[in-house]
Short mmCIF file of C-alpha atoms in Angstrom, two decimals:
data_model
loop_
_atom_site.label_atom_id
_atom_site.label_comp_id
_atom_site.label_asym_id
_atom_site.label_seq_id
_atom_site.Cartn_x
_atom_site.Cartn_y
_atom_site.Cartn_z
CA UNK A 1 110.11 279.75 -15.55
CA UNK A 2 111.01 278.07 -18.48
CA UNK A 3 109.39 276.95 -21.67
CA UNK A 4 106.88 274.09 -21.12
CA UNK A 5 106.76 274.33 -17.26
CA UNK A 6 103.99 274.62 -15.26
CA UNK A 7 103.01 277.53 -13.36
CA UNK A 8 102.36 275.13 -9.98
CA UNK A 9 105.79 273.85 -10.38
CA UNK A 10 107.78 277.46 -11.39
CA UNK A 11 105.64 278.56 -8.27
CA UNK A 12 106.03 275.80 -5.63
CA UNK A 13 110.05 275.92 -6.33
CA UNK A 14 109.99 279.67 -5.40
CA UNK A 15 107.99 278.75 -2.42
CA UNK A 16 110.26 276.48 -1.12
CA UNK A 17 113.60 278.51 -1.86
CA UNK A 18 111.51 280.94 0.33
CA UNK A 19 111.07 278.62 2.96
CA UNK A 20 114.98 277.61 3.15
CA UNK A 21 115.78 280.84 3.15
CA UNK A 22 113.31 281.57 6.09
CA UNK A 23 114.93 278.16 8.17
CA UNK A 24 118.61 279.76 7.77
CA UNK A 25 117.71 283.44 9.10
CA UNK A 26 116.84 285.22 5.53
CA UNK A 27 113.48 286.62 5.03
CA UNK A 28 112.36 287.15 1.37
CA UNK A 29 108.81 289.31 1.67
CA UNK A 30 105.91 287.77 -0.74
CA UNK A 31 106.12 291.40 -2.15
CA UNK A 32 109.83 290.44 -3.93
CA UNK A 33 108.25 287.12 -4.19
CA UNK A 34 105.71 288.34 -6.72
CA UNK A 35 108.51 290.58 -8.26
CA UNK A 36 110.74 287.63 -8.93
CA UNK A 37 107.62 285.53 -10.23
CA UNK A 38 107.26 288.34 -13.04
CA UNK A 39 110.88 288.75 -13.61
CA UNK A 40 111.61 285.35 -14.15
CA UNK A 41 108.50 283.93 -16.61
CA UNK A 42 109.39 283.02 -20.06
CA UNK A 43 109.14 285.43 -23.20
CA UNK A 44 105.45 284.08 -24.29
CA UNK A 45 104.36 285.11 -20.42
CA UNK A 46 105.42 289.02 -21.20
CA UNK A 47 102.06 290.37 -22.36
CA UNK A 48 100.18 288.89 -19.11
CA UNK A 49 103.40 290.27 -17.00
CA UNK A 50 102.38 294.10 -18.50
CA UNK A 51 98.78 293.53 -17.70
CA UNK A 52 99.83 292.91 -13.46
CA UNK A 53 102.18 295.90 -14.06
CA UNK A 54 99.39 298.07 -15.25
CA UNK A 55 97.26 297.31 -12.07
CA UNK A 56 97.08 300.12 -9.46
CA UNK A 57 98.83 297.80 -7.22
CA UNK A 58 100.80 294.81 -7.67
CA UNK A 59 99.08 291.23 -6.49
CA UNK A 60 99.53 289.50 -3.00
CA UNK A 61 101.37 286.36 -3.11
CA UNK A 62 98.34 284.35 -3.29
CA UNK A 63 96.22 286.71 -6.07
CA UNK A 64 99.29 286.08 -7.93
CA UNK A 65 99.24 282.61 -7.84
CA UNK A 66 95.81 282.29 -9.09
CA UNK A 67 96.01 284.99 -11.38
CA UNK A 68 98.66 282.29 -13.12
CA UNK A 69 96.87 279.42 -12.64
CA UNK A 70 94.01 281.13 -14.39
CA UNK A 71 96.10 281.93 -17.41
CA UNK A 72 97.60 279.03 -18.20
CA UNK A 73 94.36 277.28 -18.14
CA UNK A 74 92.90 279.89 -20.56
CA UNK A 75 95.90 279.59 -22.76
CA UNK A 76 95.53 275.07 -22.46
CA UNK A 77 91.83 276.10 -23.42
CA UNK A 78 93.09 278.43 -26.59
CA UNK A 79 95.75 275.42 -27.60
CA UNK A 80 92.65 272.73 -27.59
CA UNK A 81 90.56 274.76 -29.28
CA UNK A 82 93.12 276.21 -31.83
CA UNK A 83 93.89 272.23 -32.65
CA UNK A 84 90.06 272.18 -33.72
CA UNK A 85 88.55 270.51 -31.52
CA UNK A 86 86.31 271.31 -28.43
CA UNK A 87 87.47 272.75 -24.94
CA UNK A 88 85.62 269.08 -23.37
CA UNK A 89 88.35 267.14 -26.39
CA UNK A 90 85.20 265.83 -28.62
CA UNK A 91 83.77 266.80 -31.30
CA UNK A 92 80.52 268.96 -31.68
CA UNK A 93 77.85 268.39 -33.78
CA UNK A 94 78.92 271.35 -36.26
CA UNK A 95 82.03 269.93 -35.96
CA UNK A 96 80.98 266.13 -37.50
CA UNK A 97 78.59 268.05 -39.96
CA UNK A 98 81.71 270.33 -40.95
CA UNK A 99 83.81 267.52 -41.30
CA UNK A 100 81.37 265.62 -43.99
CA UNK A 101 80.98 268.17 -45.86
CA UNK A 102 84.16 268.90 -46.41
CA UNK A 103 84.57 265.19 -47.16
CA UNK A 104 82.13 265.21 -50.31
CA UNK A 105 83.92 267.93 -51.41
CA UNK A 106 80.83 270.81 -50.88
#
C-alpha cells in the first residue's frame, strides 16, 4: 500500500489479483492473502502490523479487512482532531470560548 491510499482500494486490488489468478488455474489462499496485506502496508502501518502479529492467531480475510477499515478511521479521527477541531468538523463550545479568550489576550 502506498502513502495516502486507502485501505478499500490497497484491499480491493489484492482481491481482484486474487480473482485473476483464480480464472487462470492459480489459487492464492486468504491465509497468504492476509500475509501479503501485512507485508505490503506502508512504514506508518508497522506498529498496527505488530499488534495482528502478536495475536494468537492471525485474522481471516474478512477480520482483516475490518480490522483496517477500523484503523484508518481511528487514525482520520486522530488527524481531525489533532488539526483542532472536533471529530463531527465544528467547533465546540469550549472550543469558541477557548478561542476568545485567547483573542483578548487572557
Amino acid at each position: 500500500m502506498e502513502k495516502g491510499e486507502g485501505v478499500n482500494s490497497y484491499l480491493q486490488h489484492l482481491q481482484d489479483t486474487r480473482d485473476q489468478l483464480t480464472a487462470v488455474g492459480s489459487t492464492l489462499q486468504f491465509t497468504t492473502m492476509v500475509r501479503i496485506v501485512l507485508n505490503g502496508v506502508s512504514d506508518e502501518w508497522q506498529v498496527f502490523v505488530q499488534s495482528i502479529l502478536g495475536r494468537e492467531r492471525v485474522p481471516s480475510w474478512e477480520e482483516m479487512w475490518a480490522a483496517l477499515q477500523q484503523e484508518e478511521l481511528r487514525r482520520d479521527l486522530v488527524k481531525v482532531n489533532l488539526n483542532g477541531s472536533s471529530a463531527s468538523g465544528t467547533k465546540t463550545k469550549e472550543d469558541k470560548e477557548n478561542a476568545a479568550l485567547a483573542s483578548k489576550g487572557q
